[in-house]
Short mmCIF file of C-alpha atoms in Angstrom, two decimals:
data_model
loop_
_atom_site.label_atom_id
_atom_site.label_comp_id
_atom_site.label_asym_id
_atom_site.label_seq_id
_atom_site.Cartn_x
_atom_site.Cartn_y
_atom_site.Cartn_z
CA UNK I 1 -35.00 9.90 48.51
CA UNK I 2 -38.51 11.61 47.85
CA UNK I 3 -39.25 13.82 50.72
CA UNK I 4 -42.37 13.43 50.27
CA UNK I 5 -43.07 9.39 49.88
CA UNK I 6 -39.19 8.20 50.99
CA UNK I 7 -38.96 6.47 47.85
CA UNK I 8 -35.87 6.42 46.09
CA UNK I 9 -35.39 7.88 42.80
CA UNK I 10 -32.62 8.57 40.37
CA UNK I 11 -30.86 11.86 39.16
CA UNK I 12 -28.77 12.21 36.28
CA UNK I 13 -26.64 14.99 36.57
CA UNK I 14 -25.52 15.18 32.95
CA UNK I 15 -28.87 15.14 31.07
CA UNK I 16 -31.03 16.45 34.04
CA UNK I 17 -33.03 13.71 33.85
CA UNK I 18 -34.92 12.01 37.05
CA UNK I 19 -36.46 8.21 37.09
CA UNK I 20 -37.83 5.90 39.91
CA UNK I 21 -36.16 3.52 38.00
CA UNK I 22 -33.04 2.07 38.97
CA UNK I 23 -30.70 2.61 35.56
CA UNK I 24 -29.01 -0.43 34.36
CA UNK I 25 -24.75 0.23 35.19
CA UNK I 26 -22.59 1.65 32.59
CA UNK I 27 -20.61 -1.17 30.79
CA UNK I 28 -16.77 -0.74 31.76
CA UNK I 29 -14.67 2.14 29.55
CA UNK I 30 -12.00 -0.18 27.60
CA UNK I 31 -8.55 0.97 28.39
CA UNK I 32 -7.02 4.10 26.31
CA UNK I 33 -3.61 2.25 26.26
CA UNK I 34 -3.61 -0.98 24.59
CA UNK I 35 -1.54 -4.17 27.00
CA UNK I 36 0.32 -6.55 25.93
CA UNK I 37 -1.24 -7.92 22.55
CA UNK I 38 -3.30 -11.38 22.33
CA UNK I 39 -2.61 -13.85 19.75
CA UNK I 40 -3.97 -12.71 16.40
CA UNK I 41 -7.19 -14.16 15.80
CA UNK I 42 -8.59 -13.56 12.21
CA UNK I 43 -8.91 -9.41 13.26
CA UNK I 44 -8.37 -6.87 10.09
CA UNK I 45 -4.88 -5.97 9.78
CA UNK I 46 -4.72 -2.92 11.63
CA UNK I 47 -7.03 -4.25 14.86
CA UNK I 48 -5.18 -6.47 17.27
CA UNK I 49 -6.43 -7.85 20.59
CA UNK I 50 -5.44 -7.08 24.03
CA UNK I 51 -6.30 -8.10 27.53
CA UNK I 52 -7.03 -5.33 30.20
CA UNK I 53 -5.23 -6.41 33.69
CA UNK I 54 -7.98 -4.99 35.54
CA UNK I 55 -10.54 -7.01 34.42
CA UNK I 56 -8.94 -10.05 32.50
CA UNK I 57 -11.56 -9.09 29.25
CA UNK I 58 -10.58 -8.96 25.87
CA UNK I 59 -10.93 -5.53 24.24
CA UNK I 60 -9.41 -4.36 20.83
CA UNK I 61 -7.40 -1.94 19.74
CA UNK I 62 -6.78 -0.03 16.16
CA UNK I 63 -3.20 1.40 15.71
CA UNK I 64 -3.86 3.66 13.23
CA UNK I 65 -6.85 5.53 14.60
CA UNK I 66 -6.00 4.81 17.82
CA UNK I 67 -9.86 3.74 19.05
CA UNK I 68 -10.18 0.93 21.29
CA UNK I 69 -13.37 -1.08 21.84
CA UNK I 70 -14.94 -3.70 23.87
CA UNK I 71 -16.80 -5.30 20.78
CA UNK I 72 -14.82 -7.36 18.55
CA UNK I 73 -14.32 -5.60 15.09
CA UNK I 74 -16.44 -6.89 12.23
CA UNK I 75 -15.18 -8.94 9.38
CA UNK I 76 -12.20 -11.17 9.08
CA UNK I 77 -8.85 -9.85 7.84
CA UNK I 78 -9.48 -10.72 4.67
CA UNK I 79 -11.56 -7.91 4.66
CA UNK I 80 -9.95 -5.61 2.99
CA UNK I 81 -8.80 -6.71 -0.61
CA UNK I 82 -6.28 -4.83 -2.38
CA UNK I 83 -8.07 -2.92 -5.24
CA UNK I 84 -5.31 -0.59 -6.12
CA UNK I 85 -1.70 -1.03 -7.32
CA UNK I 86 0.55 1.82 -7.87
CA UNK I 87 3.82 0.31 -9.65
CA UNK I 88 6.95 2.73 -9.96
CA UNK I 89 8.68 2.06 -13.80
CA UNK I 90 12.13 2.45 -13.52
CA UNK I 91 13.60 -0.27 -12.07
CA UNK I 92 10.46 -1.86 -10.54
CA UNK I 93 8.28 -2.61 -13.04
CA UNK I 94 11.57 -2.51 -16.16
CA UNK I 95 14.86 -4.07 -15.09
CA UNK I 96 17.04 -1.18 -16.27
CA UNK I 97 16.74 2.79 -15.62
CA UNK I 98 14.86 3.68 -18.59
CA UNK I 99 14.96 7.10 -17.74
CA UNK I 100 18.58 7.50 -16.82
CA UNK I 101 19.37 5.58 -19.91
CA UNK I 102 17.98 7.93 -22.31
CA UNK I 103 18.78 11.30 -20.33
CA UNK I 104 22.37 10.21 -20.69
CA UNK I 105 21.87 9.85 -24.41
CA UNK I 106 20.86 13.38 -24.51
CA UNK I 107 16.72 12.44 -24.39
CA UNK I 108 16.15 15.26 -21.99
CA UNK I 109 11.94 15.79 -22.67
CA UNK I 110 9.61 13.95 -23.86
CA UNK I 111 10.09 14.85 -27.36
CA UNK I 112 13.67 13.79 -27.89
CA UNK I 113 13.39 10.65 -25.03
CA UNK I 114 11.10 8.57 -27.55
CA UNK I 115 13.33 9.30 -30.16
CA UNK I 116 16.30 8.03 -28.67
CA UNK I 117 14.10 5.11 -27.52
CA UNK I 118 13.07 4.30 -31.39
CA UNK I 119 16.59 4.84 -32.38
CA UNK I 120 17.58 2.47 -29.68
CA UNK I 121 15.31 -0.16 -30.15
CA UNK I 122 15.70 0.01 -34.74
CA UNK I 123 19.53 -0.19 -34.11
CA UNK I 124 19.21 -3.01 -31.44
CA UNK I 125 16.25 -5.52 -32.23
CA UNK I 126 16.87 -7.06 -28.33
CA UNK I 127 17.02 -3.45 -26.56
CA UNK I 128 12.74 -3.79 -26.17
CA UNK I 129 13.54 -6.90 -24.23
CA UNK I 130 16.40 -5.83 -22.02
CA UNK I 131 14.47 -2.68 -21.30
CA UNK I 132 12.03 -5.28 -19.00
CA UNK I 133 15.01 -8.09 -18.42
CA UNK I 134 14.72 -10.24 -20.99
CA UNK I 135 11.94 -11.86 -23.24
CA UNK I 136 10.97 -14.19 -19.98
CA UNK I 137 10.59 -11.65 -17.67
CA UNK I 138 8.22 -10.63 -19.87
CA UNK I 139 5.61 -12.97 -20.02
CA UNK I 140 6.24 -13.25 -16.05
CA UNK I 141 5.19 -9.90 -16.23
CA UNK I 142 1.83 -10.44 -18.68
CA UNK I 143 0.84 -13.37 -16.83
CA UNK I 144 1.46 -11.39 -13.60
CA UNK I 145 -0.91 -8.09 -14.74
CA UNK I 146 -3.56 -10.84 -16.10
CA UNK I 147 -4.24 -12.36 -12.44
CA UNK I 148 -4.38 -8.97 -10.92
CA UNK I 149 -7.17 -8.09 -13.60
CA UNK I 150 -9.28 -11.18 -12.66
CA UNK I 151 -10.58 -8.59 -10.01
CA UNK I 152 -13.01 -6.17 -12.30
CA UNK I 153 -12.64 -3.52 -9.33
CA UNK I 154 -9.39 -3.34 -9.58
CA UNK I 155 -7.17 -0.63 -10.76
CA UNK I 156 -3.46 -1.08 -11.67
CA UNK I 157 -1.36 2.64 -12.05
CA UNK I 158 2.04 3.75 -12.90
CA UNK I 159 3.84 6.61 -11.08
CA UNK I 160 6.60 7.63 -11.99
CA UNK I 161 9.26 10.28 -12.05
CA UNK I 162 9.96 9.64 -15.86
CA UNK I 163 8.15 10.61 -18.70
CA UNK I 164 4.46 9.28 -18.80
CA UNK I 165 4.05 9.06 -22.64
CA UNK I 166 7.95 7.64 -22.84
CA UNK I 167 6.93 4.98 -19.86
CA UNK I 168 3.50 4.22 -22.05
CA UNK I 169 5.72 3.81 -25.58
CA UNK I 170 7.98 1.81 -23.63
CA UNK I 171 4.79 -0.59 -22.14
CA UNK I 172 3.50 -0.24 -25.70
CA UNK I 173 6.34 -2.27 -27.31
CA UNK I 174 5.86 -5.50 -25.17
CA UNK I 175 2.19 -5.08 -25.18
CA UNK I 176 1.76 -4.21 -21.61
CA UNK I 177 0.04 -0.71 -21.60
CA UNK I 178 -3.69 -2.33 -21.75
CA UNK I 179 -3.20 -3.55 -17.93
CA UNK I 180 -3.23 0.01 -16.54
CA UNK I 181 -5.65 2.23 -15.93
CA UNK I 182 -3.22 5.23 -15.71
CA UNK I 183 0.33 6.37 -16.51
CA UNK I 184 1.02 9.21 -14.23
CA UNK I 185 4.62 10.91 -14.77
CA UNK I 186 6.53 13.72 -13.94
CA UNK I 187 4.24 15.68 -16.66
CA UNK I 188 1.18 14.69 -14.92
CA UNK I 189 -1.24 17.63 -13.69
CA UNK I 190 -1.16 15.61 -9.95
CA UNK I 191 2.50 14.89 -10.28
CA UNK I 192 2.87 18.37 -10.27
CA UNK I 193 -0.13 19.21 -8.00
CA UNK I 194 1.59 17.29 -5.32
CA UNK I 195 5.17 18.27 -5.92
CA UNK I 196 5.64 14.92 -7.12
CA UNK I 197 5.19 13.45 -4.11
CA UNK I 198 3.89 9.67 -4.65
CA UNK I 199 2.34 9.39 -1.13
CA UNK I 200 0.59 12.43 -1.73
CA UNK I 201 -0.61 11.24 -5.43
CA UNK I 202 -1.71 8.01 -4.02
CA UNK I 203 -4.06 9.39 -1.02
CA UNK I 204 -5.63 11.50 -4.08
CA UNK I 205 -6.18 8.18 -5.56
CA UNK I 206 -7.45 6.45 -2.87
CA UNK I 207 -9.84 9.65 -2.54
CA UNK I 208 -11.14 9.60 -6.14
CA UNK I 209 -11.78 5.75 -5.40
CA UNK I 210 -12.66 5.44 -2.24
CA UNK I 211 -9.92 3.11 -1.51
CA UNK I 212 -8.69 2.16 2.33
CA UNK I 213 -4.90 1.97 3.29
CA UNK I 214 -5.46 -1.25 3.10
CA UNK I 215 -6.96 -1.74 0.22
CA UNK I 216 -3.89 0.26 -1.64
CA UNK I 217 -0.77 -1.76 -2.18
CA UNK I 218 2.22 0.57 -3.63
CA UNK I 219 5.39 -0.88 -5.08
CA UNK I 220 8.83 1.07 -5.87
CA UNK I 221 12.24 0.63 -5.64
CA UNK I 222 13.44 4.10 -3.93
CA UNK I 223 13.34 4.26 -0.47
CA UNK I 224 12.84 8.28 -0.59
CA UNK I 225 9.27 7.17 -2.31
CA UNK I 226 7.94 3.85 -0.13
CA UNK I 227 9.19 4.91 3.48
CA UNK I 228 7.04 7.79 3.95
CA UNK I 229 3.92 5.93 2.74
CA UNK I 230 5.20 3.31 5.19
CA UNK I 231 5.55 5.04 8.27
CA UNK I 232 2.47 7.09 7.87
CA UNK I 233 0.10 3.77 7.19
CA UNK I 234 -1.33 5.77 4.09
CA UNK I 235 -1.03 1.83 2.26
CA UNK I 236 0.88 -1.48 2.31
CA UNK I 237 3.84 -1.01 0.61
CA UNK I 238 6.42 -2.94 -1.30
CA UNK I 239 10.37 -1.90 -1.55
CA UNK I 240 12.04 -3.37 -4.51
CA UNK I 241 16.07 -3.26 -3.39
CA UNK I 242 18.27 -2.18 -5.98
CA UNK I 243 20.07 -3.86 -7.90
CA UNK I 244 17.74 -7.00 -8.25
CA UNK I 245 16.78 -5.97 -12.07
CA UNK I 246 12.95 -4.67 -10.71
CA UNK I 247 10.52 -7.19 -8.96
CA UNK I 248 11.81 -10.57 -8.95
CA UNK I 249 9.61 -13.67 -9.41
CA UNK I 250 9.33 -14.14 -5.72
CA UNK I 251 7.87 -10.70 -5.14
CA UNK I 252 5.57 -10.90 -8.05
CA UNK I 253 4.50 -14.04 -6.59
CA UNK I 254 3.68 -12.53 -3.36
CA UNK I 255 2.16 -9.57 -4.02
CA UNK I 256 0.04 -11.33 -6.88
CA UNK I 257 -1.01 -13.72 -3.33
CA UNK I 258 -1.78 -11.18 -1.18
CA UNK I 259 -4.07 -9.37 -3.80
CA UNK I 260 -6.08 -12.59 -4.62
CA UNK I 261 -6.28 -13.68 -0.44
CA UNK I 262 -10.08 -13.28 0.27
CA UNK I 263 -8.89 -15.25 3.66
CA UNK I 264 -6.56 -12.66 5.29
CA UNK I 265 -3.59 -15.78 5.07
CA UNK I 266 -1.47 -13.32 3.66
CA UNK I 267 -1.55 -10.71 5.94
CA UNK I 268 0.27 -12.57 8.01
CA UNK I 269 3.77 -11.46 5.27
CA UNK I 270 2.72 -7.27 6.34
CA UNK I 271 4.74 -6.18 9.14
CA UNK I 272 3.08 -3.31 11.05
CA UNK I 273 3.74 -0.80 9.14
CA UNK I 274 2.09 -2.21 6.48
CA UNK I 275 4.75 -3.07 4.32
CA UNK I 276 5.50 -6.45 2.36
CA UNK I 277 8.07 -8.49 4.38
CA UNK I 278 10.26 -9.79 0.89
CA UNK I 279 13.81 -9.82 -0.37
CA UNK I 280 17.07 -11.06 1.66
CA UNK I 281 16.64 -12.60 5.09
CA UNK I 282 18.05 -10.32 6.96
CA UNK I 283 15.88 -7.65 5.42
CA UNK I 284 12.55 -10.27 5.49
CA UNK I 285 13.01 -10.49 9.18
CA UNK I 286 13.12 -6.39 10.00
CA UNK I 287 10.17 -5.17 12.57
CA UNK I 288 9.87 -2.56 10.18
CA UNK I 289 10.43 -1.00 6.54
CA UNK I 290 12.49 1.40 8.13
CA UNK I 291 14.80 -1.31 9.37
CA UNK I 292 14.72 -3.08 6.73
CA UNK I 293 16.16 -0.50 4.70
CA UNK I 294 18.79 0.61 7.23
CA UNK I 295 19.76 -2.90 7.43
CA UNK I 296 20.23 -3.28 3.56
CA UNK I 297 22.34 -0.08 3.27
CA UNK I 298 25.01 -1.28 6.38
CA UNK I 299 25.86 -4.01 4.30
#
C-alpha cells in the first residue's frame, strides 16, 4: 500500500515498473514434458497433442524442437508438401548395381565405366532394359517422375555413390534424365564437400531451397545412408530393402501419394521418425526405421 493515501498499487520486480492497476494474471506455463499424447487431430506431423494432469487443458508439443505451447499450431498436416526428392541410383531407382556391374568389368572411372556401359548395351540390345528391370518397369518409372513434376516447385535429385555422368548416360538411354534437376555423384564438388555423406548433402539442399524436414522426402536402399537421416529428423525417409530389384510398384505408389496429399491423409504411413512405413509386414509394422531394419536383417 501507498503510505501516503493507503491505496494499493502494484510493483513489478522484473521490469521495475509500478501501476495502481491491478495486472491481468499470467496465463499458465504449458508443461516442459509432454503427457501421455491425445488422439491426432489434423496437427503437422511433428506437433502432437497432450493433456497436462494439472489442469486437464490441451497443450501441444513439437518433438523435434522440443517447444511446447498452449495455442494450437497453425495449419493442418497437410501443411507441409514434399518439394524435394533425393533418389539413390543403384538399386533404388535401377534394379541392378550399375556401379558394381561395371567396376567388376574393369570400368573403374568415369572414363572407362561408360565405355563398358556402350559396349554392354551394343553387344546386348536388352542390357538398357535390365539395367532399370525390364521395359515395364520402365514406363512405371516415366509415369511415376511425370506425377511428381505436376508440382512446378518441385525438385527431383539423384545422389549417388556412382559416377554422376555414368548414372546420367545410364538415365539418358531410357529417356529419364529430363525429370531431374541434378545428378550428384561421387565426383560431385558437395559429394566431396561433405565426405559423401548424403544426410549432409541433403541439409545443403534443403538450405539452398529453403526446404523443411518435412518437406524433403529421401529414398535409398542402404541402411548406412537412410538411418542417420532418420534418426536425426533431417527428412522423411524411404528404405528400399535389398534384394527387391529397387522401388517396387507399391512404394512408388506410396511415395507418389504422399507427395500429391495436400490433406495430410498420408502422414498417417510416417512413423515418428519420419520414415515411410513400406515393404514386408513385419518391417511395415516397426515403431521405427531403426527397427525396421534390425528386424529385416534377423531374418
Amino acid at each position: 500500500n501507498d503510505p501516503s493515501t493507503g491505496r494499493a498499487y502494484y510493483y513489478n520486480k522484473l521490469t521495475k515498473e509500478t501501476t495502481w492497476d491491478k495486472p491481468a494474471p499470467a496465463a499458465p506455463k504449458a508443461p516442459s514434458v509432454p503427457a501421455a499424447p491425445a488422439a491426432p487431430g489434423g496437427l503437422p506431423l511433428d506437433w502432437t497433442e497432450h493433456k497436462d494432469p494439472a489442469t486437464g487443458k490441451a497443450y501441444y508439443y513439437n518433438k523435434i524442437t522440443k517447444e511446447t505451447s498452449w495455442q494450437r499450431p497453425p495449419g493442418k498436416s497437410g501443411a507441409s508438401p514434399i518439394l524435394l526428392l533425393a533418389f539413390d541410383f543403384d538399386c533404388t531407382i535401377s534394379s541392378l548395381h550399375l556401379f558394381e556391374h561395371l567396376y567388376r568389368r574393369g570400368g573403374v572411372d568415369i572414363p572407362s565405366q561408360i565405355s563398358v556401359l556402350q559396349q554392354q548395351c551394343y553387344e546386348d540390345p536388352n542390357f538398357t532394359a535390365q539395367i532399370f528391370g525390364g521395359r515395364g518397369r520402365i514406363e512405371d518409372l516415366r509415369r511415376f517422375f511425370q506425377a511428381l513434376h505436376r508440382n512446378l516447385q518441385r525438385r527431383l535429385v539423384i545422389i549417388t555413390t556412382g559416377f554422376g555422368p555414368v548414372v546420367e548416360a545410364a538415365l539418358e538411354r531410357v529417356d529419364l534424365l529430363g525429370f531431374f534437376f541434378e545428378v550428384i555423384g561421387r565426383d560431385h564438388p558437395l559429394s566431396e564437400v561433405k565426405q559423401g555423406r548424403k544426410d549432409r548433402i541433403i541439409k545443403e539442399l534443403q538450405q539452398q531451397h529453403g526446404f523443411s524436414s518435412l518437406q524433403t522426402l529421401f529414398v535409398d536402399d542402404d541402411p548406412a545412408n537412410v538411418l542417420p537421416a532418420a534418426e536425426h529428423r533431417i527428412c522423411r525417409t524411404v528404405w528400399v530393402p535389398r534384394p527387391t530389384g529397387g522401388m517396387d510398384s507399391i512404394m512408388l505408389r506410396m511415395i507418389r501419394e504422399a507427395a500429391e496429399d495436400t490433406t495430410g491423409e498420408s502422414n498417417r504411413l510416417f512413423r515418428e521418425d519420419f520414415s515411410l512405413a513400406v515393404g514386408p509386414p513385419q518391417i511395415v509394422g516397426a515403431p521405427s526405421l531403426h527397427a525396421a531394419v534390425q528386424t529385416a536383417y534377423r531374418r
